Coordinates of C-alpha atoms and ligand atoms in Angstrom, one line a residue:
M1 CA 14.8 0.9 9.7
H2 CA 15.1 -2.3 7.8
H3 CA 16.7 -5.2 7.3
F4 CA 19.1 -5.1 4.1
A5 CA 22.7 -4.2 4.3
Y6 CA 25.9 -4.8 3.4
R7 CA 27.6 -8.2 5.0
G8 CA 30.9 -9.3 3.9
G9 CA 30.6 -6.8 0.6
V10 CA 27.0 -8.4 -1.0
L11 CA 23.8 -7.3 0.3
H12 CA 21.6 -9.4 2.1
A13 CA 18.7 -9.8 3.3
E14 CA 18.3 -10.1 6.9
D15 CA 20.9 -12.8 7.7
V16 CA 20.4 -14.1 3.4
S17 CA 22.7 -12.7 -0.1
V18 CA 20.6 -11.0 -2.2
D19 CA 22.7 -12.5 -4.5
A20 CA 22.4 -15.9 -3.5
I21 CA 18.6 -15.6 -3.9
A22 CA 19.3 -14.1 -7.8
S23 CA 21.6 -17.6 -9.2
K24 CA 19.1 -18.9 -7.5
V25 CA 15.1 -17.9 -8.6
G26 CA 16.5 -15.3 -11.5
T27 CA 16.4 -12.0 -11.9
P28 CA 14.4 -9.4 -12.0
F29 CA 12.8 -10.5 -8.8
Y30 CA 11.1 -8.8 -5.1
C31 CA 12.4 -9.7 -1.9
Y32 CA 10.4 -8.8 0.9
S33 CA 12.2 -8.5 4.4
T34 CA 10.0 -10.4 7.6
A35 CA 11.6 -8.3 10.6
T36 CA 11.6 -5.9 8.7
L37 CA 7.4 -5.5 8.2
T38 CA 7.4 -7.4 11.5
R39 CA 9.2 -4.2 12.6
H40 CA 6.6 -1.8 11.1
Y41 CA 3.8 -2.9 12.1
K42 CA 5.2 -3.1 15.9
V43 CA 5.9 0.3 16.0
F44 CA 2.8 1.8 14.9
A45 CA 0.9 -1.0 17.0
E46 CA 3.0 0.1 20.0
A47 CA 2.3 3.7 19.1
F48 CA -1.8 3.1 19.9
A49 CA -1.1 0.7 22.9
N50 CA -2.5 2.2 25.6
A51 CA -6.0 2.7 23.2
D52 CA -8.4 0.2 21.9
A53 CA -6.9 0.2 17.8
L54 CA -7.3 -2.1 15.6
V55 CA -4.4 -1.8 13.2
C56 CA -6.0 -2.7 9.7
Y57 CA -2.7 -3.6 7.0
S58 CA -4.1 -2.1 3.7
I59 CA -3.4 -4.7 1.2
K60 CA -3.3 -3.3 -1.6
A61 CA 0.3 -1.7 -0.7
N62 CA 1.1 -6.1 -1.2
S63 CA -1.3 -8.1 -1.4
N64 CA 0.7 -11.2 -1.3
L65 CA -0.6 -14.2 1.2
A66 CA 2.3 -14.9 2.5
V67 CA 3.0 -11.2 3.9
L68 CA -0.6 -10.7 4.5
K69 CA -0.4 -14.2 7.3
T70 CA 3.0 -12.2 8.2
L71 CA 1.3 -9.5 9.8
G72 CA -2.0 -11.4 10.7
N73 CA 0.0 -13.5 12.7
L74 CA 0.6 -10.1 14.8
G75 CA -2.8 -9.6 15.1
S76 CA -3.4 -7.1 12.0
G77 CA -6.0 -6.6 10.5
M78 CA -6.8 -5.8 6.7
D79 CA -8.4 -2.6 5.0
V80 CA -9.5 -4.5 1.4
V81 CA -11.2 -2.7 -1.8
S82 CA -12.9 -5.3 -3.4
E83 CA -13.8 -9.2 -2.4
G84 CA -11.0 -10.0 -4.3
E85 CA -9.3 -8.5 -1.3
L86 CA -11.2 -9.5 1.6
R87 CA -10.9 -13.0 0.0
R88 CA -6.8 -12.5 0.3
A89 CA -7.2 -11.7 4.1
R90 CA -10.1 -14.5 5.0
A91 CA -7.3 -17.2 2.8
A92 CA -4.7 -15.8 5.4
G93 CA -6.5 -16.2 8.0
V94 CA -7.3 -12.6 9.4
A95 CA -11.1 -12.7 11.3
P96 CA -13.5 -11.1 9.4
E97 CA -14.5 -8.4 13.2
K98 CA -10.7 -7.0 12.2
I99 CA -11.4 -6.0 8.0
V100 CA -12.8 -3.0 7.1
F101 CA -14.3 -2.7 2.9
S102 CA -13.4 0.9 1.7
G103 CA -13.5 2.2 -1.7
V104 CA -15.5 4.1 -4.3
G105 CA -17.0 1.5 -6.5
K106 CA -18.1 -1.7 -4.0
T107 CA -20.6 -3.8 -5.9
R108 CA -23.4 -5.2 -4.6
D109 CA -22.3 -9.1 -5.3
E110 CA -18.7 -7.8 -3.3
M111 CA -21.3 -6.1 -0.4
A112 CA -23.1 -9.7 0.1
Y113 CA -20.1 -11.6 0.1
A114 CA -18.4 -8.3 2.6
L115 CA -21.4 -9.5 4.8
S116 CA -21.6 -13.1 4.2
E117 CA -18.3 -13.1 5.7
G118 CA -19.1 -10.4 8.9
I119 CA -16.6 -8.2 8.4
Y120 CA -16.6 -5.3 10.8
A121 CA -17.2 -2.4 8.6
F122 CA -17.7 -1.0 5.4
N123 CA -16.5 3.0 4.5
V124 CA -19.1 3.9 2.6
E125 CA -18.1 6.5 0.3
S126 CA -21.7 8.0 -1.1
E127 CA -25.5 8.1 -0.4
A128 CA -26.5 6.4 -3.6
E129 CA -23.8 3.7 -2.2
L130 CA -25.5 3.4 1.7
A131 CA -28.6 2.5 -0.2
V132 CA -27.9 -0.1 -1.6
L133 CA -26.1 -1.5 0.9
N134 CA -28.8 -0.6 2.9
E135 CA -30.9 -3.3 0.1
V136 CA -28.5 -6.1 0.4
A137 CA -27.5 -6.0 4.1
G138 CA -32.3 -6.2 3.5
Q139 CA -32.1 -9.3 1.9
A140 CA -29.8 -10.9 3.5
G141 CA -31.3 -10.5 6.2
V142 CA -28.9 -8.5 8.4
R143 CA -27.7 -5.1 9.3
A144 CA -24.7 -3.8 8.1
R145 CA -21.8 -1.8 10.1
V146 CA -21.3 1.7 8.0
A147 CA -18.5 4.7 8.7
F148 CA -18.9 6.9 6.1
R149 CA -15.9 8.7 4.3
V150 CA -15.3 11.4 4.9
N151 CA -13.4 13.7 2.2
P152 CA -12.6 17.2 4.5
D153 CA -11.1 19.2 1.5
I154 CA -7.5 18.9 2.2
D155 CA -4.4 19.4 1.1
P156 CA -2.0 16.6 2.2
K157 CA 0.9 18.1 -0.3
T158 CA 1.3 15.3 -1.5
H159 CA 1.8 13.3 -5.5
K160 CA -1.5 15.0 -7.4
K161 CA -2.1 10.9 -8.0
I162 CA -1.9 9.7 -4.2
S163 CA -4.4 12.6 -2.8
T164 CA -7.7 11.3 -1.7
G165 CA -9.4 14.1 0.3
K166 CA -9.7 17.0 -1.3
A167 CA -12.9 18.8 -2.8
E168 CA -12.4 17.3 -6.8
D169 CA -10.9 13.7 -5.8
K170 CA -13.6 11.2 -6.1
F171 CA -13.2 10.0 -2.9
G172 CA -16.0 10.3 -0.1
V173 CA -18.8 12.3 1.2
P174 CA -18.3 15.9 1.5
Y175 CA -17.3 17.0 5.2
E176 CA -20.4 19.9 5.3
R177 CA -23.2 16.9 4.2
A178 CA -21.4 13.7 6.2
R179 CA -24.2 14.7 9.2
G180 CA -27.0 14.3 7.5
L181 CA -26.2 11.4 5.8
Y182 CA -26.0 9.9 9.5
R183 CA -29.3 11.1 10.3
E184 CA -30.7 9.3 7.0
A185 CA -28.4 6.4 7.3
A186 CA -30.0 6.2 11.5
E187 CA -33.8 5.5 9.4
M188 CA -32.2 2.5 7.4
A189 CA -33.1 -0.9 8.6
G190 CA -30.1 -2.8 6.8
V191 CA -27.3 0.1 8.3
T192 CA -26.2 1.0 11.7
P193 CA -23.7 4.4 11.4
S194 CA -21.5 3.3 13.8
G195 CA -18.1 4.7 12.5
I196 CA -16.3 7.6 10.4
H197 CA -13.6 7.4 8.1
M198 CA -11.2 9.3 6.8
H199 CA -8.7 9.2 4.3
I200 CA -6.8 11.9 3.0
G201 CA -4.0 10.7 0.7
S202 CA -0.8 9.1 1.3
Q203 CA 3.3 9.1 1.5
I204 CA 2.0 12.2 3.4
T205 CA 4.9 13.4 5.6
D206 CA 4.2 16.7 7.0
L207 CA 1.5 16.1 10.2
K208 CA -0.7 19.1 9.1
P209 CA -2.8 18.1 7.0
F210 CA -3.5 14.9 9.7
S211 CA -4.0 16.8 12.5
D212 CA -6.6 19.8 10.4
A213 CA -8.2 16.7 9.1
F214 CA -8.6 14.7 12.3
A215 CA -9.8 18.0 13.9
L216 CA -12.4 18.1 11.6
L217 CA -12.8 13.8 13.1
R218 CA -13.9 15.1 16.4
E219 CA -16.4 17.7 15.5
L220 CA -18.5 15.1 13.5
A221 CA -18.2 12.9 15.7
G222 CA -19.2 15.5 19.2
Q223 CA -21.9 16.3 16.5
L224 CA -23.1 12.9 16.0
K225 CA -23.2 12.3 19.7
E226 CA -25.6 15.1 20.2
D227 CA -27.4 13.6 17.8
G228 CA -27.6 10.2 19.8
C229 CA -25.6 8.3 17.0
D230 CA -24.0 5.4 18.9
L231 CA -20.6 5.8 18.2
E232 CA -18.4 2.6 17.9
F233 CA -15.0 3.7 15.8
I234 CA -13.2 6.7 14.4
N235 CA -10.6 5.1 11.5
F236 CA -8.2 7.5 10.7
G237 CA -7.1 6.2 7.8
G238 CA -3.5 5.1 6.3
G239 CA -1.3 7.9 4.8
L240 CA 1.4 8.0 6.6
G241 CA 4.4 8.5 4.5
V242 CA 8.2 7.0 4.2
P243 CA 11.4 8.2 3.2
Y244 CA 12.4 6.8 -0.2
R245 CA 14.9 9.4 -0.4
G246 CA 18.3 8.4 1.5
N247 CA 17.9 10.8 4.7
N248 CA 16.1 13.2 2.2
D249 CA 13.1 13.4 3.3
I250 CA 12.8 11.6 6.7
P251 CA 8.6 11.3 7.6
P252 CA 7.4 12.1 11.2
H253 CA 7.7 8.9 13.6
P254 CA 4.3 7.4 14.9
D255 CA 5.1 8.2 17.8
E256 CA 4.2 11.9 16.9
Y257 CA 1.0 10.6 14.4
A258 CA -0.3 9.0 17.7
A259 CA -0.3 12.1 19.3
I260 CA -1.9 13.6 16.3
V261 CA -4.4 11.1 16.4
L262 CA -5.2 11.0 20.4
A263 CA -4.9 14.4 20.9
A264 CA -8.3 14.3 18.3
A265 CA -9.6 11.2 20.1
K266 CA -9.5 12.3 23.8
D267 CA -12.1 11.9 25.9
L268 CA -15.0 10.6 23.0
K269 CA -14.7 6.5 23.6
V270 CA -14.2 5.5 20.4
K271 CA -12.0 2.5 19.1
L272 CA -9.2 3.8 16.7
L273 CA -8.6 2.3 13.8
F274 CA -6.0 2.7 11.3
E275 CA -5.1 1.6 8.3
P276 CA -1.8 2.2 6.8
G277 CA -0.7 0.0 3.9
R278 CA 2.5 1.9 2.6
M279 CA 4.2 2.6 6.1
I280 CA 4.5 -1.0 6.9
A281 CA 5.0 -2.6 3.3
A282 CA 7.4 -0.4 1.5
N283 CA 10.7 -0.7 3.1
A284 CA 10.2 -4.5 3.4
G285 CA 10.8 -4.6 0.4
I286 CA 13.3 -4.9 -2.9
L287 CA 13.7 -5.0 -6.3
V288 CA 16.1 -6.6 -7.7
T289 CA 17.3 -6.8 -11.6
R290 CA 20.3 -7.5 -13.3
V291 CA 22.2 -5.3 -15.7
L292 CA 21.9 -6.2 -18.9
Y293 CA 22.8 -3.7 -21.5
T294 CA 24.9 0.3 -20.7
K295 CA 24.7 2.9 -24.2
T296 CA 25.5 6.0 -24.8
G297 CA 23.2 7.6 -26.7
A298 CA 24.2 11.0 -28.7
A299 CA 22.5 13.1 -25.3
Q300 CA 22.3 11.0 -22.8
S301 CA 24.1 7.7 -21.1
F302 CA 21.8 4.9 -20.4
T303 CA 21.2 1.4 -18.4
I304 CA 19.3 -1.1 -18.8
V305 CA 18.3 -3.6 -16.4
D306 CA 16.3 -6.7 -17.6
A307 CA 13.2 -5.0 -14.5
A308 CA 10.7 -2.3 -16.3
M309 CA 7.6 0.2 -15.4
N310 CA 6.0 -3.6 -15.0
D311 CA 7.1 -4.9 -12.7
L312 CA 8.0 -1.1 -10.5
I313 CA 5.5 1.5 -12.0
R314 CA 5.2 3.9 -9.3
P315 CA 8.6 5.8 -11.2
T316 CA 6.7 6.9 -14.7
L317 CA 2.5 6.5 -12.5
Y318 CA 4.4 9.5 -9.6
E319 CA 7.5 10.4 -11.0
A320 CA 8.9 8.9 -7.6
W321 CA 12.1 8.4 -6.6
H322 CA 13.7 4.9 -5.3
D323 CA 17.0 5.1 -4.0
I324 CA 19.2 2.5 -6.3
I325 CA 22.2 0.5 -4.7
P326 CA 24.6 -2.2 -6.2
V327 CA 24.4 -5.5 -4.8
D328 CA 28.5 -6.2 -5.1
E329 CA 29.5 -3.7 -2.0
R330 CA 32.3 -2.9 -4.3
L331 CA 30.4 -0.4 -6.5
V332 CA 30.1 1.8 -4.4
D333 CA 32.4 4.3 -4.5
T334 CA 33.8 3.7 -8.1
P335 CA 33.3 7.6 -10.0
G336 CA 30.3 6.3 -11.8
Q337 CA 28.5 8.9 -14.3
I338 CA 24.7 10.1 -14.5
T339 CA 22.4 7.8 -16.5
D340 CA 18.8 6.7 -17.3
V341 CA 17.8 3.6 -15.5
V342 CA 15.5 1.8 -18.2
G343 CA 13.6 -1.5 -18.5
P344 CA 13.1 -3.1 -21.9
V345 CA 9.5 -2.6 -22.2
C346 CA 8.6 -0.4 -25.6
E347 CA 7.6 3.1 -23.6
T348 CA 9.4 6.4 -24.0
G349 CA 8.2 6.3 -20.0
D350 CA 9.4 2.8 -19.1
Y351 CA 12.4 4.1 -16.4
L352 CA 13.0 3.6 -13.2
A353 CA 15.6 6.8 -12.7
L354 CA 16.6 9.5 -14.6
A355 CA 19.4 11.3 -14.4
R356 CA 20.7 9.8 -11.8
K357 CA 24.5 9.4 -10.7
L358 CA 24.9 6.1 -10.0
P359 CA 28.5 4.1 -9.8
E360 CA 30.4 2.3 -12.3
Y361 CA 27.8 -0.8 -13.4
S362 CA 29.0 -3.6 -16.2
S363 CA 26.5 -5.3 -17.2
G364 CA 25.3 -8.4 -15.5
D365 CA 25.9 -7.0 -12.3
L366 CA 22.9 -6.9 -10.1
M367 CA 20.9 -3.4 -8.8
A368 CA 18.5 -3.1 -5.8
V369 CA 15.5 -0.6 -6.0
L370 CA 15.1 0.2 -3.0
T371 CA 11.4 0.6 -0.3
A372 CA 9.8 -1.3 -3.3
G373 CA 7.8 -3.8 -0.9
A374 CA 4.7 -1.3 -1.8
Y375 CA 2.8 -0.7 -4.7
G376 CA 5.2 -2.4 -6.2
A377 CA 4.7 -6.1 -7.3
A378 CA 0.8 -4.8 -5.9
Q379 CA 1.4 -3.3 -9.4
S380 CA 2.6 -5.0 -11.3
S381 CA 1.3 -6.8 -15.0
S382 CA 2.4 -8.5 -17.8
Y383 CA 2.3 -5.7 -20.4
N384 CA 4.7 -6.7 -23.4
T385 CA 3.8 -10.0 -22.2
R386 CA 6.8 -10.2 -20.1
L387 CA 5.9 -12.7 -17.0
L388 CA 5.1 -11.0 -13.7
I389 CA 8.2 -11.6 -11.6
P390 CA 8.6 -13.6 -8.4
E391 CA 8.6 -12.5 -4.9
V392 CA 11.1 -14.0 -2.2
L393 CA 10.0 -12.8 1.2
V394 CA 13.5 -14.3 3.9
K395 CA 13.6 -14.1 7.4
D396 CA 16.8 -15.0 9.7
D397 CA 19.2 -17.6 8.0
Q398 CA 15.5 -18.7 5.0
Y399 CA 14.1 -17.3 2.3
A400 CA 11.1 -19.2 0.3
L401 CA 9.7 -18.5 -3.2
I402 CA 6.1 -16.8 -2.5
R403 CA 5.0 -16.3 -6.1
P404 CA 6.8 -18.3 -7.9
R405 CA 7.5 -16.6 -12.1
P406 CA 4.8 -18.2 -14.1
T407 CA 6.1 -19.9 -17.0
Y408 CA 4.7 -19.0 -20.6
D409 CA 2.7 -21.2 -21.1
D410 CA 1.0 -20.3 -17.8
L411 CA 0.8 -16.4 -19.6
L412 CA -0.3 -17.2 -23.1
G413 CA -2.9 -20.3 -21.3
R414 CA -5.4 -17.5 -20.5
D415 CA -5.7 -16.4 -23.6
K416 CA -9.1 -18.2 -25.3
V417 CA -8.6 -18.2 -29.1
P418 CA -12.7 -18.5 -30.6
D419 CA -14.0 -21.3 -32.6
W420 CA -14.2 -19.1 -36.2
L421 CA -10.2 -18.1 -35.9
Ligands
PLP1 C1 -4.6 2.7 0.2 C2 -5.5 3.2 1.5 C3 -5.4 3.2 2.4 C4 -3.6 2.7 2.6 O1 -2.4 4.1 2.0 P1 -0.7 3.9 2.7 O2 -0.9 5.5 2.3 O3 0.1 2.8 2.2 O4 -1.0 4.4 4.2 C5 -5.4 3.2 4.0 N1 -7.3 3.7 3.3 C6 -7.6 3.4 2.2 C7 -8.9 4.0 1.8 C8 -6.9 3.1 0.8 O5 -7.9 3.6 0.2

């Protein structure tokens, strides 16, 4: 559920007209809804209200400081994958003891910084990383709390570029080797093995891969306890899917997901950690773009808009579907046609939708690309020397520019021309 709906014939974000925002900030732009972010966080957190649980929002889905602060104020912890994200979490006021650090390639500097901040735990993804973390913590005179990210070799039945828990994926340590690694870690002076971590992929809409994976977590937890490991937490990762396509792909409700988690964790007496990203942010954001031109090619109709793959790369990168609706409700029932929605970037792969049945848009009309709050702005770039687009956050009848559009001077000023030129 989200808070974008027509009122008086115009698409609104909560109580604010999207058309009015477009007139003020220009297009294209991302628009986020506070009520939707809040609702998603609460639905997830409340599914675990009776457990000792910590929700660590996965920052990479949408890392705007205002979004982080909105979630942090609700009590959310954060899952970070770089020093930059850790700095964002801290800048948003999130307490270090609510932060976990994931990623296959943490550098020594990143580890040292995270240790100095006193984060809750590191999700360790290899034996080599464990050795380095042990060393860095030793030099700092502290112990790092670690959870091995266990790769269960389970197919999450999602797009191949967002599967992370199969044997051939780069993530984690093989399930069969995990027990041995905990024994190894227990002998080290710079680390305390205190949790288990798993994250098998993203946009998962089937509960079966989760329940298979969580059964392995339970088995490993039992083995570790036998080995005398003082297991403090299990981190179930993120990955819960969202409906991108009307009512066609309804993901499991967090309560159904919670039932599986709680069954897997039953009687283990551990704290439960989660790293939802998409599930919190996706439906809380739209991308608003204006139609520049329409044209009919020899074989195809094109609707050319001012947003492009550098602003939202999901259709290109993951063959992802995003529903697209007009901001002006009167267009909804116009006859329309099948068209490709494409941007100005010079790439054939630059599209927001292919062969899509859409209403009759003309030059100047506004479109809203739905479910764009996660992995939208966060993955944007200035390819083709296009300016990063603004982000707007709505709350009830107010809105704020939470990332202004840069100027061309800002963009060009990042380059430095050497003296010899
Ligand atoms: C990306 C990521 C997540 C979030 O995944 P979603 O599908 O957005 O919920 C969680 N944990 C880790 C380690 C990740 O890399």
